[in-house]
Each structure stands twice: as C-alpha cells, then as structure tokens.
Short mmCIF file of C-alpha atoms and ligand atoms in Angstrom, two decimals:
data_model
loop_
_atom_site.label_atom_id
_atom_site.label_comp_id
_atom_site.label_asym_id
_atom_site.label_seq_id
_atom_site.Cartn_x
_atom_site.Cartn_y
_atom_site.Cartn_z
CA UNK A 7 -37.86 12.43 -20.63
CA UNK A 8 -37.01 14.40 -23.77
CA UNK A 9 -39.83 14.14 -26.87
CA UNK A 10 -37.93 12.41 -29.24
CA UNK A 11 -37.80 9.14 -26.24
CA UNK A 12 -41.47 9.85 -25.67
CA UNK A 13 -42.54 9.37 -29.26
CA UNK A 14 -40.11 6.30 -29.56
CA UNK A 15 -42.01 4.89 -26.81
CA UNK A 16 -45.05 5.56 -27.88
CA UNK A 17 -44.63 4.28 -31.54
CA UNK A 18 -42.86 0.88 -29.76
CA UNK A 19 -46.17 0.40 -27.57
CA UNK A 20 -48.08 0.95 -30.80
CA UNK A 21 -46.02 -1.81 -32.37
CA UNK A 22 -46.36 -4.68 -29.87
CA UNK A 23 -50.05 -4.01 -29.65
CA UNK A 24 -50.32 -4.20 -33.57
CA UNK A 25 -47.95 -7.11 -33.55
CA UNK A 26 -49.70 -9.41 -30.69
CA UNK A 27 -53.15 -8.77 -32.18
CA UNK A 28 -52.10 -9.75 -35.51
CA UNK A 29 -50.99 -12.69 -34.04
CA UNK A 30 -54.37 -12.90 -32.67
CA UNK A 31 -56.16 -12.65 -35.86
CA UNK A 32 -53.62 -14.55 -37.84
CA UNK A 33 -54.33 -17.41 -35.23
CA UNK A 34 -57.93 -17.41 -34.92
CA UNK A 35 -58.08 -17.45 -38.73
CA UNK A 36 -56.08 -20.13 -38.96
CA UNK A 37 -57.88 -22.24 -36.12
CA UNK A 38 -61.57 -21.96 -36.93
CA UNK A 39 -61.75 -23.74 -40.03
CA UNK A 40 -59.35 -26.35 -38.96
CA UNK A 41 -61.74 -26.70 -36.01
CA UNK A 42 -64.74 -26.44 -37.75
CA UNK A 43 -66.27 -23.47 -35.67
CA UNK A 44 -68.48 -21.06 -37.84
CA UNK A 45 -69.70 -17.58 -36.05
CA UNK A 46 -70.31 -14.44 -37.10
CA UNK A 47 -67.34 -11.44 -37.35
CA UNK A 48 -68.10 -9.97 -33.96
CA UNK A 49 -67.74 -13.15 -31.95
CA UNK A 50 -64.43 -13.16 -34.03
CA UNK A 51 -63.49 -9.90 -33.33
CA UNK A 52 -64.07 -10.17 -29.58
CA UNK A 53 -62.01 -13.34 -29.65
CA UNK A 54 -58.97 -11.54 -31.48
CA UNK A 55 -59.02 -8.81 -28.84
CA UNK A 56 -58.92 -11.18 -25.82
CA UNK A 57 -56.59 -13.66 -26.97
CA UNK A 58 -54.42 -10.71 -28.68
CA UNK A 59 -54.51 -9.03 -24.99
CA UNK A 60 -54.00 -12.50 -23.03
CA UNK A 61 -50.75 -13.17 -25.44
CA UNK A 62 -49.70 -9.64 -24.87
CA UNK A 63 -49.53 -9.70 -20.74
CA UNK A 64 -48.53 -13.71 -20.76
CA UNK A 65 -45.37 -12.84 -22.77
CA UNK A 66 -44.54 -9.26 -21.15
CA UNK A 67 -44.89 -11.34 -17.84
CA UNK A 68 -41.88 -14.09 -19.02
CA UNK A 69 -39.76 -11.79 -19.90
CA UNK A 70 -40.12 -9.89 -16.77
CA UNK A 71 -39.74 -13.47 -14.48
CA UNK A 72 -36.66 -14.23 -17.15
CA UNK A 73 -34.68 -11.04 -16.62
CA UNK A 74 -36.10 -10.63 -12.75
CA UNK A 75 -34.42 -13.89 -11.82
CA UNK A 76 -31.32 -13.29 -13.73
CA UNK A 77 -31.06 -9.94 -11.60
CA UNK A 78 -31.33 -12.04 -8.40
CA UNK A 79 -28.81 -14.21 -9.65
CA UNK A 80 -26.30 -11.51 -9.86
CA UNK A 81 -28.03 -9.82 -6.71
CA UNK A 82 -26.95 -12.74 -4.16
CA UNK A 83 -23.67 -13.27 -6.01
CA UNK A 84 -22.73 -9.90 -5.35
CA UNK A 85 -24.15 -9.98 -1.37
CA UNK A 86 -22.65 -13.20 -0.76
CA UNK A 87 -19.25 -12.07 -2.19
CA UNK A 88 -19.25 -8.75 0.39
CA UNK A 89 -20.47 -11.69 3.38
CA UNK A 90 -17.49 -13.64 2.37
CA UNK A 91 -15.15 -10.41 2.21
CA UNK A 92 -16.55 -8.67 5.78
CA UNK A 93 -15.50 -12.34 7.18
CA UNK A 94 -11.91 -12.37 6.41
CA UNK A 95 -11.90 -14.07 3.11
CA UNK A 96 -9.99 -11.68 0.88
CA UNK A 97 -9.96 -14.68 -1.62
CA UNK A 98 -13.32 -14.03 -2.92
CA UNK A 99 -13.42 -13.52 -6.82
CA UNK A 100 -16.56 -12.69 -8.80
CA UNK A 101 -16.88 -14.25 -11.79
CA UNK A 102 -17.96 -11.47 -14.34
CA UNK A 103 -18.99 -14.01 -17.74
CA UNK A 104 -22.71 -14.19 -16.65
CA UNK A 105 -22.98 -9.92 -16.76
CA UNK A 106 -22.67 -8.11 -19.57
CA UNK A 107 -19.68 -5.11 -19.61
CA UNK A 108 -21.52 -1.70 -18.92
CA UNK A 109 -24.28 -3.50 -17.03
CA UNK A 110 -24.06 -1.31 -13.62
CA UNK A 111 -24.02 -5.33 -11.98
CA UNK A 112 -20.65 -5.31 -13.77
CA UNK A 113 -18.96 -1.97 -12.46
CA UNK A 114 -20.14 -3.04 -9.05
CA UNK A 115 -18.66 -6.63 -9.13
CA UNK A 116 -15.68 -5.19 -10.76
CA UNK A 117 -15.36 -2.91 -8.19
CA UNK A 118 -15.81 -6.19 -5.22
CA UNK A 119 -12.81 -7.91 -6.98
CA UNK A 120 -10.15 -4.60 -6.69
CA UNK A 121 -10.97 -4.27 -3.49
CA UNK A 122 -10.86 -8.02 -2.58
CA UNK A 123 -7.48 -8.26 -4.24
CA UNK A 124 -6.43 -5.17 -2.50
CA UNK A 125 -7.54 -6.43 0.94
CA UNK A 126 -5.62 -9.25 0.11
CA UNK A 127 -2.59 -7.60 -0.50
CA UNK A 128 -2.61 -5.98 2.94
CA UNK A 129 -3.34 -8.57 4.62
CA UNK A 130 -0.29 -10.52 3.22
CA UNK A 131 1.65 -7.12 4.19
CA UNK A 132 0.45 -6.47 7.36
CA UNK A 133 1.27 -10.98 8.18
CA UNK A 134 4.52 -10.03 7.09
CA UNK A 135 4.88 -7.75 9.36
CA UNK A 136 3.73 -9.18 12.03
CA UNK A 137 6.06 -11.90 11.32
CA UNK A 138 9.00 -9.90 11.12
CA UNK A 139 8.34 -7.46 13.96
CA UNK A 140 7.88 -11.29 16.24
CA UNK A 141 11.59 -12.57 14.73
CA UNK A 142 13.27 -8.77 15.43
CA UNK A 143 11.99 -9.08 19.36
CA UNK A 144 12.61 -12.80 19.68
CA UNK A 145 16.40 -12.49 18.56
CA UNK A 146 17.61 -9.82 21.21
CA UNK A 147 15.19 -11.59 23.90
CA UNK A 148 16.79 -14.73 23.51
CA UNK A 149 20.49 -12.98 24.42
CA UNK A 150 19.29 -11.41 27.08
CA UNK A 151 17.84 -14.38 28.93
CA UNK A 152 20.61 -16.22 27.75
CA UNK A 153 22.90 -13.75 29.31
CA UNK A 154 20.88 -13.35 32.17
CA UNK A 155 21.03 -17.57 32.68
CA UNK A 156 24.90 -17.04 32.50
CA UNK A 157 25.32 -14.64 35.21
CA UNK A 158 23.35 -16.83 37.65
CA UNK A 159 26.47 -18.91 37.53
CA UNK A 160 29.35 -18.00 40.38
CA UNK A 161 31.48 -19.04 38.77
CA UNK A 162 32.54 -16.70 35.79
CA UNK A 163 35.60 -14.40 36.20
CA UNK A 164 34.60 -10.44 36.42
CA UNK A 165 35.65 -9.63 32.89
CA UNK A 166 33.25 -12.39 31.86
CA UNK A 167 30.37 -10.53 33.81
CA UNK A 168 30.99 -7.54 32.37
CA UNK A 169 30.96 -8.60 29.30
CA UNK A 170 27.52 -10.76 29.48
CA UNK A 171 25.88 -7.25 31.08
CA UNK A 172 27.18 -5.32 28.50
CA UNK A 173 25.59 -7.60 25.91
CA UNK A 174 22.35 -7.55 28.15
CA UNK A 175 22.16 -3.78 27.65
CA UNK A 176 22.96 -3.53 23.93
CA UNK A 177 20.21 -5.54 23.31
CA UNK A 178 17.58 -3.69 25.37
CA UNK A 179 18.99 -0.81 23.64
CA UNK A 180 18.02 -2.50 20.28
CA UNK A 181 14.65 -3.51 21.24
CA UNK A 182 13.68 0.20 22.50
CA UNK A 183 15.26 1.44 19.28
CA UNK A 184 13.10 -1.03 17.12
CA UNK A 185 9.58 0.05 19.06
CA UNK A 186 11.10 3.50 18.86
CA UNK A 187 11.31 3.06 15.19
CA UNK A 188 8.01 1.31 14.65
CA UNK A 189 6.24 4.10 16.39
CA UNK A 190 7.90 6.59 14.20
CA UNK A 191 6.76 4.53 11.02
CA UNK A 192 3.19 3.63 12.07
CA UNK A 193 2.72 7.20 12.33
CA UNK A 194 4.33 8.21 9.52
CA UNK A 195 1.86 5.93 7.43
CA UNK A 196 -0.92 7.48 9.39
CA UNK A 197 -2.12 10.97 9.31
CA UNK A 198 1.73 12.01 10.61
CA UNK A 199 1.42 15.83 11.69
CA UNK A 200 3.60 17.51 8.70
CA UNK A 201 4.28 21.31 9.62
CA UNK A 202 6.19 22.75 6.69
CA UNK A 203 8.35 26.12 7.62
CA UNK A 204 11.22 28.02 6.24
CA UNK A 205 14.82 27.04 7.80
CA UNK A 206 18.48 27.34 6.90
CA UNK A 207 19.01 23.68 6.18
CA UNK A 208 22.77 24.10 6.07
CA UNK A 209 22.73 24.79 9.78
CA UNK A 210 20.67 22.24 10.52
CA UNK A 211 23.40 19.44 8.37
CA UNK A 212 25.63 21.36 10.27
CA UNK A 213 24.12 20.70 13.56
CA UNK A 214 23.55 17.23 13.16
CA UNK A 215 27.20 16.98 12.49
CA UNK A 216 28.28 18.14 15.90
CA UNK A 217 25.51 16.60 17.48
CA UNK A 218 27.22 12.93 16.39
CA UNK A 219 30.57 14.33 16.92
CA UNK A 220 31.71 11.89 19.40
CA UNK A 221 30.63 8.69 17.96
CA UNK A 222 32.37 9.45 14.72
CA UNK A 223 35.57 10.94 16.67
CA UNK A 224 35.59 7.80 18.50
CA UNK A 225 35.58 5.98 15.33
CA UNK A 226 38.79 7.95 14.05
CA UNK A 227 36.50 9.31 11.08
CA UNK A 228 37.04 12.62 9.04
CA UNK A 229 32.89 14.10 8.42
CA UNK A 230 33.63 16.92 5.26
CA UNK A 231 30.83 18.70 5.10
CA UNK A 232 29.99 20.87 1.81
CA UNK A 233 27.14 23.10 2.36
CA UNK A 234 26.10 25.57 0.13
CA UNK A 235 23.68 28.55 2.14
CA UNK A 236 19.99 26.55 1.10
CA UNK A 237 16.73 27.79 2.61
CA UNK A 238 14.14 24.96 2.86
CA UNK A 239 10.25 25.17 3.82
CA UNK A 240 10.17 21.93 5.39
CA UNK A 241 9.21 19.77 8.36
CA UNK A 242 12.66 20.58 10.43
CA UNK A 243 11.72 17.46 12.68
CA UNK A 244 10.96 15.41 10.39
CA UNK A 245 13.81 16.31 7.83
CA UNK A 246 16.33 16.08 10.90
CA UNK A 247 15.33 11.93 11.06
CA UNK A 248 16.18 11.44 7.90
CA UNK A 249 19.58 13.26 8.11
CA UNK A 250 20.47 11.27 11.45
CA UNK A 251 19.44 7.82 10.04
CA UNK A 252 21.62 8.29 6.97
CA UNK A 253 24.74 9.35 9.00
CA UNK A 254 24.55 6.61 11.58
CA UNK A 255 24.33 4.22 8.67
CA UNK A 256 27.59 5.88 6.89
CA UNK A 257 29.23 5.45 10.75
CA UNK A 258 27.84 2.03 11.11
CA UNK A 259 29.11 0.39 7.45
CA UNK A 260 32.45 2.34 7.23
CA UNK A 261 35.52 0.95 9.41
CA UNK A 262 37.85 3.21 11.53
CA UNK A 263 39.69 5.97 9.86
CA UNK A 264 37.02 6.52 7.21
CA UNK A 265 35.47 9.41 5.60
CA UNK A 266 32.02 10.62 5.38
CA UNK A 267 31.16 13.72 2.99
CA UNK A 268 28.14 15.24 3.51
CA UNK A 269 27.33 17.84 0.50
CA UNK A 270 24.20 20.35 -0.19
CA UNK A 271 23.63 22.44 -2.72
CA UNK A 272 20.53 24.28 -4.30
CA UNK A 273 19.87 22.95 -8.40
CA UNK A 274 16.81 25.07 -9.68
CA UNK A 275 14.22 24.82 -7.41
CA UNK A 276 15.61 21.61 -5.58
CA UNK A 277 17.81 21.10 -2.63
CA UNK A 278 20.56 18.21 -3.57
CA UNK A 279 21.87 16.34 -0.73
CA UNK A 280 24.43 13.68 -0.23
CA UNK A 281 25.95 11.58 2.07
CA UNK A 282 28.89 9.63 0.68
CA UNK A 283 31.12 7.12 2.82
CA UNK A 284 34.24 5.33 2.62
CA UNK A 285 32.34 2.29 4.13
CA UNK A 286 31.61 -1.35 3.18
CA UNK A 287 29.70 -0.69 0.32
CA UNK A 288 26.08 -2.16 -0.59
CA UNK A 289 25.80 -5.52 -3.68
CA UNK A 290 23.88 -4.25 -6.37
CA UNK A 291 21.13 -6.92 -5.40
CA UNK A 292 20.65 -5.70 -2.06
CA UNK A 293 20.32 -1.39 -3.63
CA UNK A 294 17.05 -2.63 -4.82
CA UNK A 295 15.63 -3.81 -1.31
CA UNK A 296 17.37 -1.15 1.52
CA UNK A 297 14.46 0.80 1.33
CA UNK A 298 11.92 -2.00 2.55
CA UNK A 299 11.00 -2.26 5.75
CA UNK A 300 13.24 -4.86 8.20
CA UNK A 301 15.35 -5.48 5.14
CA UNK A 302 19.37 -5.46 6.09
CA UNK A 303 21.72 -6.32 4.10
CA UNK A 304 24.93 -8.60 5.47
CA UNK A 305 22.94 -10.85 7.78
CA UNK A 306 26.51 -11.50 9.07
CA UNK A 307 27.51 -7.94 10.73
CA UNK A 308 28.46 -6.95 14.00
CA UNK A 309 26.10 -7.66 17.22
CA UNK A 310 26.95 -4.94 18.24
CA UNK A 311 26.18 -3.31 15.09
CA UNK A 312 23.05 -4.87 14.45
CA UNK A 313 19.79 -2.56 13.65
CA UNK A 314 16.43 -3.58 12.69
CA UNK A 315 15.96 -2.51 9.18
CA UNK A 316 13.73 0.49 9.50
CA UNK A 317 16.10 3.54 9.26
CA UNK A 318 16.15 3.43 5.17
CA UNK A 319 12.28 2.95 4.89
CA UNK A 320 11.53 5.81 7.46
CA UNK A 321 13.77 8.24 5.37
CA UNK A 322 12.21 6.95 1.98
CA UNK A 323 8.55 7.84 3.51
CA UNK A 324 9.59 11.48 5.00
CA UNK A 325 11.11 12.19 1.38
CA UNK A 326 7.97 10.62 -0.42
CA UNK A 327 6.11 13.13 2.21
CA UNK A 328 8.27 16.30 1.15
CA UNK A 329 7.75 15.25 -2.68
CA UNK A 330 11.44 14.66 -3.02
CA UNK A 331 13.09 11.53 -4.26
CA UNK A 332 16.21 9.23 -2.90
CA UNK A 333 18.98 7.46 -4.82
CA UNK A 334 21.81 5.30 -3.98
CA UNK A 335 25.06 4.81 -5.43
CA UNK A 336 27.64 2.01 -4.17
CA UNK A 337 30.06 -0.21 -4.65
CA UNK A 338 31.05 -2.92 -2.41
CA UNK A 339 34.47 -2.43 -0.35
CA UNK A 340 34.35 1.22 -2.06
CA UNK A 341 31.40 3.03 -0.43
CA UNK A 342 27.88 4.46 -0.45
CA UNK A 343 26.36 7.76 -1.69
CA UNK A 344 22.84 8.25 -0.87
CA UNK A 345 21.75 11.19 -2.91
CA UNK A 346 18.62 13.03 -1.89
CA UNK A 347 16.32 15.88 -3.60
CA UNK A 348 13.79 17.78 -2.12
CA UNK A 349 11.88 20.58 -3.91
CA UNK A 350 13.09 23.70 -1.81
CA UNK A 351 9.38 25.22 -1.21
CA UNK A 352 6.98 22.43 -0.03
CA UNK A 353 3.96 22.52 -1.58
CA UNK A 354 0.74 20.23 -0.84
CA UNK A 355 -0.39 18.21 -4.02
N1 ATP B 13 26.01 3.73 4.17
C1 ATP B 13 25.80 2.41 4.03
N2 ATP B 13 26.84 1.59 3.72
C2 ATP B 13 26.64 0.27 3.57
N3 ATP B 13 25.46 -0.35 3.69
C3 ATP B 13 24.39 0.41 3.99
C4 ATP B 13 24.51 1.83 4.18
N4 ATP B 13 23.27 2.33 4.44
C5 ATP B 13 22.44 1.26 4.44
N5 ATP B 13 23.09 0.12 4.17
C6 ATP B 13 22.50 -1.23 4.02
O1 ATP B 13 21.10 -1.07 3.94
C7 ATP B 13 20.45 -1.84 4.98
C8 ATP B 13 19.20 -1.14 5.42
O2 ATP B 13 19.53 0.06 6.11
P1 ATP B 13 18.59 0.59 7.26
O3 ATP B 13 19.12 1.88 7.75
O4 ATP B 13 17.18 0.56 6.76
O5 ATP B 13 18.68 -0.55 8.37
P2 ATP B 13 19.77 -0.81 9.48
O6 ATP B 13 20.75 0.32 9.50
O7 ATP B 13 20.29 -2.18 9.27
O8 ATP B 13 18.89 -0.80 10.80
P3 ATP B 13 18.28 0.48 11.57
O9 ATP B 13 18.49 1.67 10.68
O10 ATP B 13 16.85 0.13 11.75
O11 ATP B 13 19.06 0.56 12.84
C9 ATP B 13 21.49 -2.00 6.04
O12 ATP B 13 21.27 -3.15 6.83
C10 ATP B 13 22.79 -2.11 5.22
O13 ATP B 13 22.95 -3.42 4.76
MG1 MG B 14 20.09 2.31 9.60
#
C-alpha cells in the first residue's frame, strides 16, 4: 500500500471515531437532563466512550450484513446462471440493473451472457445441421429403396432395369460423396493439418485440367486455360480441392458445347485466379448464399446432377485458411466467374 493510501486511511479511521463519539456525547448530553439523571463528569465520560464504541461496531456491522447479502445475491445469480448453462439452457440471460458497471460482479455476468448467446448460436448451427445432413441422406435413400422395390417386380422390360440400377448407383455415389465431403469440412473446421510449401501452381491448374479431361470432352466443352508461370507456398492438397470443386461446378451448370476459361496470373504479391463458364448462370439472390453450407441453388436441376451443397463452402474455408479471398461474378443464362486471390507466400497470422 503506497503512503499517501495509508495516511488516507488513517485520517478516515480518525474521522469515524471522532464522528461516532460525538454522537456519543452529543446524545448523552441531550438525554440526561431530559431524564433527569445527575452524575459526576467521569460517569459521563465512561458512558460517552461505551455508547460512542457500541454505535461504532453496531453500525460498521449493518453495513457489512447490507453489502454481504447483496454480494450473495449476485453470488447465486451468477452460479445458478452457469447451472442453467452446463445443463443445456443456452437461454439463460443475467440481468445486469442490480450491479453496478465496473463492479468485477458485472464483467463476470457480462462475460456469462456472451457466452450464453454464443452457445446459443451454435447450438442453433450445429440443429441446422443436423437437420440438413438427415434431409441430404433421406432423399437419395428413398430412390434407392424405391428402386430397389421396383426391380423386385418380373415384370419390367431390361431397359427398364437398367435404368432403375443405374439410378440405384448414382445415388450411392451421392451419398459417399456427401460423407466424403462432410469429412473434408469437419476437419477443415478442426485443427486441419495445413503444410504450406513452394509449387508451380500453373502446373498444378494445368494438371487438374487433364486430370478432368474426359468428363469435359464428353460434354463437347472447350477448357482455355491462361496461366501465367506463378510460384505459390501453399497447401498443394488442399489448394488442389478447391481447384477441382470449382471446375466440376463450371462442368455441372454449363450445357454441351460450352466453354470454361481458367486464367492465373501474379498481381503484386497475390496470385489471381479465375474460372469463368459459359454455363447457366447464378440469380443475384442466390451469389449471396453459394458459399453456405448445403445451400444449392435451382432446387429443380438434374438428378443426375444433383450435389449436396458443400463444394462452395469447402473452397471458401481453404481460401479463408490461405488468407486469400473469393468473389463471384454471374449472370443468369450468361455464365459464372469465380475469381480467387491468394497472397503468393503464406504466412501464419
Ligand atoms: N459455375 C456455376 N454456375 C452456375 N451455378 C453455380 C456454379 N457454381 C456454383 N453454382 C451454384 O451454387 C450452388 C452451390 O455450389 P456448391 O458447389 O457449394 O454445391 P453443389 O455443386 O450443388 O454440390 P456439391 O459441390 O456438394 O456437389 C450450386 O448448387 C449452384 O446453384
Ligand atoms: Mg459443387
């Protein structure tokens, strides 16, 4: 305790004894006549002393019991709030009018109510999701037993079979894509292993090009690909997700005969990259969802077509990871570019 607080205390002390046996003597002087008692000064004096003392430790001791229980008050509040929250009830709010602002009761219940909202907030995510990941495996179950039911009947024609089994397997396809793609998000959003390295990522846009060469040839579609010589250090695996999910979607939503460009090029210290179709094109209102999870955009598209939602939202979190950002560009009927930069030398912030 510095000197200055020491001498403050000491001169308060001073002042409530001074204070409570004036009181004391004010009261004793007031009382005796008006009771009649006569004695001498000492009896007095004694009387002024106890009395000043007894008024003293009576009064110390109600303020005490006043501000103890107040405390308590608070006290439970606060440990029945963090009961309520460790059961599940993300609801809880504290209701911060009965403690003053700075009180260290105040930081702490302020603190209880972020958290409690935030728990909320996940737990309204992660119901969501729950609820979306049940309707994206119901859908392609019921087809397949549906399918299944119809080829327990003799008597459908061979092309008919055929046809049922080849629905059968593009739907298992479609469910082992969508837990394929749910791992690969779950542990993106976890601690996801991120091994940054330097690479040519021309080749690699290159590579994935070939790679994908005979769905897009089967498609009749022209893939130009611009590619300036960039070096990255980045997570190859990781980077090479992002650049498959982006050109299935250009081969998915762009009919036969279409083009895809894919361009790259190095602006300061960023890499620009773009993938622009001829395809179907995205409504301004859906551009502000793609990137959500489950989120697709004509519910009415092709069975066959039909993904889950999760390839935009995967890219979007291995860019956020790389520090880069994404941007999309469309126009229904006319096409997409998805436009992509990503600081050329990774470094952790
Ligand atoms: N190149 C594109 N052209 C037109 N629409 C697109 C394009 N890319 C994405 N979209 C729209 O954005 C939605 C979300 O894309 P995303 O890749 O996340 O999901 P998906 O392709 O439907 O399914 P998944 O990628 O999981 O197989 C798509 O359903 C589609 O409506
Ligand atoms: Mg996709």
């Amino acid at each position: 305790m510095s000197k200055g607080k020491k001498l403050l205390g000491s001169i308060t002390g001073i002042s409530i004894v001074v204070l409570f046996w004036s009181i004391a003597y004010w009261l004793v002087n007031l009382l005796f006549p008006i009771l009649g008692i006569v004695t001498n000064e000492y009896v007095k004096d004694l009387l002024v002393g106890v009395l000043g003392f007894l008024l003293m430790i009576s009064t110390i001791y109600l303020i005490g019991k006043l501000f103890h229980s107040h405390r308590d008050d608070v006290f439970h509040i606060i440990v029945d709030a963090i009961k309520q929250i460790s059961k599940g009830n993300f609801k809880v709010k504290l209701n911060l009018d009965r403690v003053n602002k700075g009180h260290p009761f105040a930081t702490i219940a302020t603190s209880i109510n972020n958290m409690a909202e935030e728990l909320n907030e996940m737990e309204t995510m992660r119901q969501a999701f729950i609820s979306n990941v049940s309707h994206e495996i119901q859908s392609p179950l019921t087809s397949i037993r549906g399918f299944a039911r119809a080829l327990q009947n003799d008597d459908i024609t061979q092309s008919q079979r055929s046809h049922y089994i080849e629905i059968i397997i593009t739907e298992s396809i479609r469910l082992s894509k969508l837990s394929d793609n749910l791992m690969k998000l779950t542990s993106l959003e976890s601690d996801h292993p991120f091994t940054a390295k330097p690479y040519r990522l021309d080749k690699q846009l290159q590579q994935i090009i070939l790679v994908n060469e005979p769905q897009w040839l089967a498609k009749n579609m022209t893939v130009e690909p611009i590619l300036s010589e960039v070096e990255i250090t980045a997570d190859e695996d990781l980077l090479n997700q992002v650049w498959t999910n982006l050109l299935h979607n250009s081969m998915k939503f762009t009919n036969e005969h279409g083009t895809i460009t894919i361009s790259l090029e190095l602006v300061g210290d960023n890499a620009i990259i773009q993938f622009e179709d001829t395809g179907a094109g995205i409504s301004p209102k859906d551009q502000l969802h793609i990137f959500e999870r489950f989120y697709k955009g004509d519910k009415s598209r092709n069975r066959n077509e039909a993904g889950s939602g999760l390839g935009l939202s995967i890219v979007k979190k291995i860019v956020d990871l790389h520090h880069g950002t994404i941007e999309v560009k469309s126009k229904i009927g006319k096409g997409t570019k998805i436009s992509i930069s990503i600081p050329s030398r990774y470094s952790k912030r």
